[in-house]
PDB file of C-alpha atoms in Angstrom:
ATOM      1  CA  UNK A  20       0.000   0.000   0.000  1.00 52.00           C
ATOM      2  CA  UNK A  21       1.032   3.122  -0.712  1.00 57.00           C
ATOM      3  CA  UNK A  22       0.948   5.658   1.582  1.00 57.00           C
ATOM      4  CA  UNK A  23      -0.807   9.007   0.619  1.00 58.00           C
ATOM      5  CA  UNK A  24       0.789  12.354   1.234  1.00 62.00           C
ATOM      6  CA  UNK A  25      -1.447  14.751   2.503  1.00 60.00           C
ATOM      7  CA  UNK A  26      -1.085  18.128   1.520  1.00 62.00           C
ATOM      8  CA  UNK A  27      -1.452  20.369   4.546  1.00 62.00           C
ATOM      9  CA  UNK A  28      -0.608  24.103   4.615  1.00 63.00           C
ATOM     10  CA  UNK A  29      -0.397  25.326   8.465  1.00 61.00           C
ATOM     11  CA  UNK A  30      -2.297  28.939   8.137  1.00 66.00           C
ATOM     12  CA  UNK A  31      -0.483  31.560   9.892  1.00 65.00           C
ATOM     13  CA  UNK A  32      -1.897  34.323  11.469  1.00 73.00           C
ATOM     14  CA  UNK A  33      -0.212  37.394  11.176  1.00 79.00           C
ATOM     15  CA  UNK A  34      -0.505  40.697  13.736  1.00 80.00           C
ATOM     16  CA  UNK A  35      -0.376  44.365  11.797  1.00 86.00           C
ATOM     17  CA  UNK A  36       2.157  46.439  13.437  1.00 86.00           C
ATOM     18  CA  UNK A  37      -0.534  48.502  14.070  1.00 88.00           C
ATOM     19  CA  UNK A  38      -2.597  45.823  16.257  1.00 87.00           C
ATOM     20  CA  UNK A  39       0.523  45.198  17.892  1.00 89.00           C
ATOM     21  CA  UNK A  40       1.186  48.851  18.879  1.00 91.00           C
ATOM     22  CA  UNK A  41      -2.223  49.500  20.013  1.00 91.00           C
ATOM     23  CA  UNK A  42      -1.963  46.083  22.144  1.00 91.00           C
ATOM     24  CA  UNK A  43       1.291  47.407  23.488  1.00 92.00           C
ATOM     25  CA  UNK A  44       0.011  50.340  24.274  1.00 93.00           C
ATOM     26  CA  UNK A  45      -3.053  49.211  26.425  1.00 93.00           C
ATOM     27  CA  UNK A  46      -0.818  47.236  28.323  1.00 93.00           C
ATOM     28  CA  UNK A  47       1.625  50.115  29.047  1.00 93.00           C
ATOM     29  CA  UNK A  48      -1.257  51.894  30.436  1.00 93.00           C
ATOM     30  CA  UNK A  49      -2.759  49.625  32.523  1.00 95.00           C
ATOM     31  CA  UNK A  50       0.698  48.974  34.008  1.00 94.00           C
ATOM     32  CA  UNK A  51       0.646  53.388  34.808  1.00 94.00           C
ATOM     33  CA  UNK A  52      -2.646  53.104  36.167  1.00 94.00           C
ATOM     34  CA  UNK A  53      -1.450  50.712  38.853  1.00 94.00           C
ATOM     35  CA  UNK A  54       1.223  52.481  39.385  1.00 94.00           C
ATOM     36  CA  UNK A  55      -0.824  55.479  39.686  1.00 94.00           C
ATOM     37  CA  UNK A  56      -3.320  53.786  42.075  1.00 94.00           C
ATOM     38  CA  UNK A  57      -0.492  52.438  43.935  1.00 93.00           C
ATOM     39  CA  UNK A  58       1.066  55.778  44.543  1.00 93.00           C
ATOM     40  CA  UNK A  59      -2.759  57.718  45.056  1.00 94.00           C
ATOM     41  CA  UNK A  60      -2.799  55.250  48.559  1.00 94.00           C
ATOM     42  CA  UNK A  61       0.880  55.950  49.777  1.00 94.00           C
ATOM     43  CA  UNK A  62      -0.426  59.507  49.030  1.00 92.00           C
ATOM     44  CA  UNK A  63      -3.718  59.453  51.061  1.00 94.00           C
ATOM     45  CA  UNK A  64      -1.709  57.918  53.905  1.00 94.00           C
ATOM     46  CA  UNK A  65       0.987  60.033  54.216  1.00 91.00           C
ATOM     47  CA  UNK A  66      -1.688  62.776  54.203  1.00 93.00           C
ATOM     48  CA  UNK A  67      -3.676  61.252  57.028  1.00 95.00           C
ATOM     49  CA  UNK A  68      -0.277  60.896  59.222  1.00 94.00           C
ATOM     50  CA  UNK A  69       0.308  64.830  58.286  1.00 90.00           C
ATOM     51  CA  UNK A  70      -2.766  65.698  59.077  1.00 93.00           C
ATOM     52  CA  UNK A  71      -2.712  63.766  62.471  1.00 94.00           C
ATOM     53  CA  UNK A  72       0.499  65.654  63.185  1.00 91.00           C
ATOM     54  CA  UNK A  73      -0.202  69.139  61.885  1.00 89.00           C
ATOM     55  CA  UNK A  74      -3.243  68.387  64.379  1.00 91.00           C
ATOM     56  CA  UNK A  75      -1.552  67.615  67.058  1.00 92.00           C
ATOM     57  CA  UNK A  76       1.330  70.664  66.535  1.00 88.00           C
ATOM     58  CA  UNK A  77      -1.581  73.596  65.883  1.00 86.00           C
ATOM     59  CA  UNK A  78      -2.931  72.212  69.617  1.00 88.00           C
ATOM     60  CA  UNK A  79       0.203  72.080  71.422  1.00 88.00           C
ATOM     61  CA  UNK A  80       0.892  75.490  69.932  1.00 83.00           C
ATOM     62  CA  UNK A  81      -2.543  77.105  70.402  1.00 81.00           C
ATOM     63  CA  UNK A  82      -1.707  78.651  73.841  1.00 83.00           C
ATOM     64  CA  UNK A  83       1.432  79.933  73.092  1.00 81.00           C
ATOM     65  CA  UNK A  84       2.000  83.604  73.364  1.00 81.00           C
ATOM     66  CA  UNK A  85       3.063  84.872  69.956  1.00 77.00           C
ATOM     67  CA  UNK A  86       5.435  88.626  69.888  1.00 79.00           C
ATOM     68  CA  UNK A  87       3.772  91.677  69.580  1.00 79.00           C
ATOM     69  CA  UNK A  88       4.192  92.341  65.326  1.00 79.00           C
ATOM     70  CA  UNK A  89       4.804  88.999  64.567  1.00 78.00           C
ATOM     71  CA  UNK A  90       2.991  86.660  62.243  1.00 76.00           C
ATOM     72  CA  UNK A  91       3.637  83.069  61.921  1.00 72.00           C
ATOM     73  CA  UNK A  92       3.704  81.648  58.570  1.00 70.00           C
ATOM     74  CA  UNK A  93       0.066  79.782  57.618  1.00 73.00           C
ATOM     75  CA  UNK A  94       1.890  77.525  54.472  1.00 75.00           C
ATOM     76  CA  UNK A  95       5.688  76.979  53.775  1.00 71.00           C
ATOM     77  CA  UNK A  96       6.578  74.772  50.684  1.00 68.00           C
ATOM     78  CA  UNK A  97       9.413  72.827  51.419  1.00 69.00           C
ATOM     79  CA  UNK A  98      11.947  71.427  49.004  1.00 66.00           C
ATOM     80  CA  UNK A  99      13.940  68.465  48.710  1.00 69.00           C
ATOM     81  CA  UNK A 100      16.727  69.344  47.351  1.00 70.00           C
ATOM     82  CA  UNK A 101      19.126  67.659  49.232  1.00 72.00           C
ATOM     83  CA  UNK A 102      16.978  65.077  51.309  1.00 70.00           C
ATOM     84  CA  UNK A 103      14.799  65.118  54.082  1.00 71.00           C
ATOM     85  CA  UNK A 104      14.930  68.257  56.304  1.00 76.00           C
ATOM     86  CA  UNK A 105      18.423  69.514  57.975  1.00 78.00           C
ATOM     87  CA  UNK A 106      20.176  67.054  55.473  1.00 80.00           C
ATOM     88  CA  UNK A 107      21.752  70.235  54.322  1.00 79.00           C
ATOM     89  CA  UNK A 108      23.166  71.127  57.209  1.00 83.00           C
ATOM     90  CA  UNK A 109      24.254  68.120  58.431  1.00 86.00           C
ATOM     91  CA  UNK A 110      26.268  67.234  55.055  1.00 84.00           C
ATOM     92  CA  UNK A 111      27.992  71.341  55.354  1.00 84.00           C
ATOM     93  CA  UNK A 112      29.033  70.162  59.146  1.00 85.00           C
ATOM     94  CA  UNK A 113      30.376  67.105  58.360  1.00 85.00           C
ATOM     95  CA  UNK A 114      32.522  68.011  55.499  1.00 83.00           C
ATOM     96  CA  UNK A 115      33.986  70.747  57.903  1.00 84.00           C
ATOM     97  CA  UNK A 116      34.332  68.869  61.007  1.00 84.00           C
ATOM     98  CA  UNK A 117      36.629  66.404  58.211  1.00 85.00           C
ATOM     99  CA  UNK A 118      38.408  68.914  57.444  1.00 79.00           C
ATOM    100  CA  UNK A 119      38.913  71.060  60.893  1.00 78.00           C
ATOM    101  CA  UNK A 120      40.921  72.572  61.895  1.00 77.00           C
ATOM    102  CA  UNK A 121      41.510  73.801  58.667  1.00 80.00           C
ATOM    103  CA  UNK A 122      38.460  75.386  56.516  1.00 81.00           C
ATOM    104  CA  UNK A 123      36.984  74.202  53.287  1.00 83.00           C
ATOM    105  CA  UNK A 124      36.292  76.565  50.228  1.00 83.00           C
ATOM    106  CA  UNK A 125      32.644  76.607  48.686  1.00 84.00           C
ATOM    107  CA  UNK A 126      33.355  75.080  45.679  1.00 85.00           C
ATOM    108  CA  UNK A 127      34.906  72.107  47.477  1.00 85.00           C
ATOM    109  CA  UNK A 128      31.891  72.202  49.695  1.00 86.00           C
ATOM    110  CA  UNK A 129      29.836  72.452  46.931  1.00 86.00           C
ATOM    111  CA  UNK A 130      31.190  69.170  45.208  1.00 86.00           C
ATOM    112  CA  UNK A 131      30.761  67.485  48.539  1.00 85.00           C
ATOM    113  CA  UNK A 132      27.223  68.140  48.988  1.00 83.00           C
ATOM    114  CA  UNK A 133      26.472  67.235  45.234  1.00 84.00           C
ATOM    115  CA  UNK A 134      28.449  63.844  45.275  1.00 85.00           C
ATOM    116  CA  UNK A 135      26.269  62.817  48.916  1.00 83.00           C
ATOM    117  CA  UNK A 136      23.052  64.062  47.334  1.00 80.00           C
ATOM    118  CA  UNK A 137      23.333  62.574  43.799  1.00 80.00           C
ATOM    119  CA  UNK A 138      22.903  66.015  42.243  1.00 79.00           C
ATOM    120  CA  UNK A 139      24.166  66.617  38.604  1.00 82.00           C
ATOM    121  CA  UNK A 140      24.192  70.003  37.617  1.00 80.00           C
ATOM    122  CA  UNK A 141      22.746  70.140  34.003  1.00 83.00           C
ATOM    123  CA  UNK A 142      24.545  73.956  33.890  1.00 87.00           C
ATOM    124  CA  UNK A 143      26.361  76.619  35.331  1.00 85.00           C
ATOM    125  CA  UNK A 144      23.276  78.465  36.371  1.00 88.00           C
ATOM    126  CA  UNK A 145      21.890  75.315  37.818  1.00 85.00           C
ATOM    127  CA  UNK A 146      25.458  75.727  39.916  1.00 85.00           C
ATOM    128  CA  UNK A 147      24.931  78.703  40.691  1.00 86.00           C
ATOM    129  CA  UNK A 148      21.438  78.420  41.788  1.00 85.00           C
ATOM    130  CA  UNK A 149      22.746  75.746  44.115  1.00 84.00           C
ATOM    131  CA  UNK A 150      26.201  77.535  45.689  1.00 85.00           C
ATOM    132  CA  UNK A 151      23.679  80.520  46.495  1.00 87.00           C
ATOM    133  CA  UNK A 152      21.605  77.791  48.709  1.00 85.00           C
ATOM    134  CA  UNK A 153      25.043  76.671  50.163  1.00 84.00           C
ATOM    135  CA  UNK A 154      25.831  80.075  51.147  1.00 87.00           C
ATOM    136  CA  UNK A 155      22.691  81.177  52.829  1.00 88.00           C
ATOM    137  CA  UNK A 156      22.642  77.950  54.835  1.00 86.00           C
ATOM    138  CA  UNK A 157      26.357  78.496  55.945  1.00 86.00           C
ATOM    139  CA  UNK A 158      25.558  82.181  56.585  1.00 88.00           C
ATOM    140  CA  UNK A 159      22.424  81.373  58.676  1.00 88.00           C
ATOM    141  CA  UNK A 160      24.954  78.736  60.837  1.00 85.00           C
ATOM    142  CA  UNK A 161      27.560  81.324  61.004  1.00 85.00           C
ATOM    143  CA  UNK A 162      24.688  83.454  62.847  1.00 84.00           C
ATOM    144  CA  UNK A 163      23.793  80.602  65.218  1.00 82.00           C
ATOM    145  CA  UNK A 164      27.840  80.453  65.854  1.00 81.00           C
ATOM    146  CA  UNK A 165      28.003  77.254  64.388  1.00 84.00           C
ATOM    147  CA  UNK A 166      30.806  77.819  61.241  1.00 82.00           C
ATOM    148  CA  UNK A 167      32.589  81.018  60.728  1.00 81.00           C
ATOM    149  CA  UNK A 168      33.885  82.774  57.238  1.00 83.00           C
ATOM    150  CA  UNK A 169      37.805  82.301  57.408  1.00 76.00           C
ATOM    151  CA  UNK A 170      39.793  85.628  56.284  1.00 68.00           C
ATOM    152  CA  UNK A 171      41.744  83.249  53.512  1.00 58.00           C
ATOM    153  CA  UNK A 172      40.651  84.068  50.703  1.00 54.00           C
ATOM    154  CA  UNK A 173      43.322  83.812  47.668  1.00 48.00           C
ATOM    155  CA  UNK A 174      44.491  81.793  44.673  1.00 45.00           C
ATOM    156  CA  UNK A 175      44.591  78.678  47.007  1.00 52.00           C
ATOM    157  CA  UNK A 176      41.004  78.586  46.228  1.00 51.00           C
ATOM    158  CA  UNK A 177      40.603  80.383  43.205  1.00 56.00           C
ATOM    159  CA  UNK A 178      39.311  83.501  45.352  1.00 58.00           C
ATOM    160  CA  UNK A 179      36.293  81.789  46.490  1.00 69.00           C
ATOM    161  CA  UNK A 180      35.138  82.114  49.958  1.00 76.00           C
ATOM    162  CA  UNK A 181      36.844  79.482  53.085  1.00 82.00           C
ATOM    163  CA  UNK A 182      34.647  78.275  55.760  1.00 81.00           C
ATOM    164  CA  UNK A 183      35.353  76.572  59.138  1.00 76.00           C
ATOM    165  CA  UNK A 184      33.697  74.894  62.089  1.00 78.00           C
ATOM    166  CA  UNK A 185      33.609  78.060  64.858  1.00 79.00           C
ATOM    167  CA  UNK A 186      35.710  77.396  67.868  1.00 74.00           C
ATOM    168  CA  UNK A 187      33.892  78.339  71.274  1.00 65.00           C
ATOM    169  CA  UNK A 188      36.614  80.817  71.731  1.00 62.00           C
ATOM    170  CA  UNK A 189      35.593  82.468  68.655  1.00 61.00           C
ATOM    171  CA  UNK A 190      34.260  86.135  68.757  1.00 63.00           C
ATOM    172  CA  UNK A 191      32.193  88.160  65.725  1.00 62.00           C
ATOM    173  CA  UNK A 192      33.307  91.679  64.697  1.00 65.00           C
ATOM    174  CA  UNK A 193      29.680  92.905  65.770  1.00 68.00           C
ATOM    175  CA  UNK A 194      30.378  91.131  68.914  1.00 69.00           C
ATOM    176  CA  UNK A 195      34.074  92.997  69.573  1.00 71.00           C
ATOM    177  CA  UNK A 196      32.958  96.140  68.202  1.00 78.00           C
ATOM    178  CA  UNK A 197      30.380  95.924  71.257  1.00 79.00           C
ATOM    179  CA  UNK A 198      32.554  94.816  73.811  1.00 80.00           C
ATOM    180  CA  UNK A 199      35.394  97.701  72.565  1.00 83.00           C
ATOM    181  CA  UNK A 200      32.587 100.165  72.997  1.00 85.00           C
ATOM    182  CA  UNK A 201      31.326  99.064  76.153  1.00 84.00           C
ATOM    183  CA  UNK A 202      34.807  98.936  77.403  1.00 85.00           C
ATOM    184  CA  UNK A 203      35.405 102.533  76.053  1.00 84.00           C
ATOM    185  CA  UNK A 204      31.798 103.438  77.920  1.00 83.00           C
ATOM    186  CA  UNK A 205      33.030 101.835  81.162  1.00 84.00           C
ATOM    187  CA  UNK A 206      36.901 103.810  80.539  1.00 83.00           C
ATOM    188  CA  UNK A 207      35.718 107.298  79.660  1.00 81.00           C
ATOM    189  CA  UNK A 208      32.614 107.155  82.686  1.00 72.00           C
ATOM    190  CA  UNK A 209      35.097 106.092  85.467  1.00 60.00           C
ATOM    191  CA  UNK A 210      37.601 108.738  84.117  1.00 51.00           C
TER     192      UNK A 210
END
């Protein structure tokens, strides 16, 4: 017997690249809308634990006596620039406790802040922007006697400005020029 040979063709289906784009698509979509979902719950609970503890601060501070002329601020939008709250400041003490006694110059304490915050700086204004930050923080530290503006300022460090830890025994020019003058009061009275 001979055996017959059947013929068979196997039909193929093929997809458009159309179909296939739209199906892709869909499916890209649904995967953002979880995400989004996903992220609209972290969101209403980390608003319910804000609210809880904005809540809690607005009763504690209630009874406090607030100055004559003063006005506390109703809404402050924090950034995140460099990570949670006081990250800032923690990363500008660190690099110059490292470094005590000797001072560091912005642009090295620029750098440092950068590398520990994983900021790139897309241009120079963007690195401006940022040294500006750097320099109001260290200014508002040097206020609470914290760091201090070293008098070195020269081709060392490209002319940029030196900053150090403060030493206790440190004294502000405000501060001497008020302690000459009281000294001078205290001189020409009892003279």
């Amino acid at each position: 017997m001979r055996s017959a040979i059947v013929n068979t063709t196997v039909e193929r289906r093929h997809t458009s690249p159309q179909a296939k784009w739209l199906l892709n698509e869909a499916a890209a979509l649904r995967g953002e809308l979880a995400r989004v979902v996903a992220r609209q719950a972290q969101l209403a609970k980390r608003e319910a634990e804000i609210r809880k503890t904005l809540a809690a601060l607005e009763l504690v501070a209630a009874p406090l006596p607030v100055p004559v002329g003063k006005v506390a601020p109703t809404v402050v939008t924090p950034h995140s620039r460099y990570g949670p709250r006081g990250q800032l400041t923690k990363l500008l003490l660190d690099c110059l406790q490292a470094a005590s006694p000797k001072g560091v110059d912005i642009h090295s304490l620029l750098a440092w802040v950068a590398q520990n915050c994983g900021v790139e700086f897309a241009n120079t204004k963007e690195r401006d922007v940022y040294r500006h930050s750097l320099r109001n923080r260290l200014r508002h530290l040097a206020d609470q006697g914290k760091v201090r503006r070293m008098d070195s300022i020269g081709t060392e460090c490209n002319g940029a400005g030196v900053w150090c830890l403060a030493s206790k025994n440190d004294i502000s020019l405000d501060a001497l020029r008020q302690l000459a003058g009281a000294a001078y009061e205290r001189a020409k009275g009892g003279g």
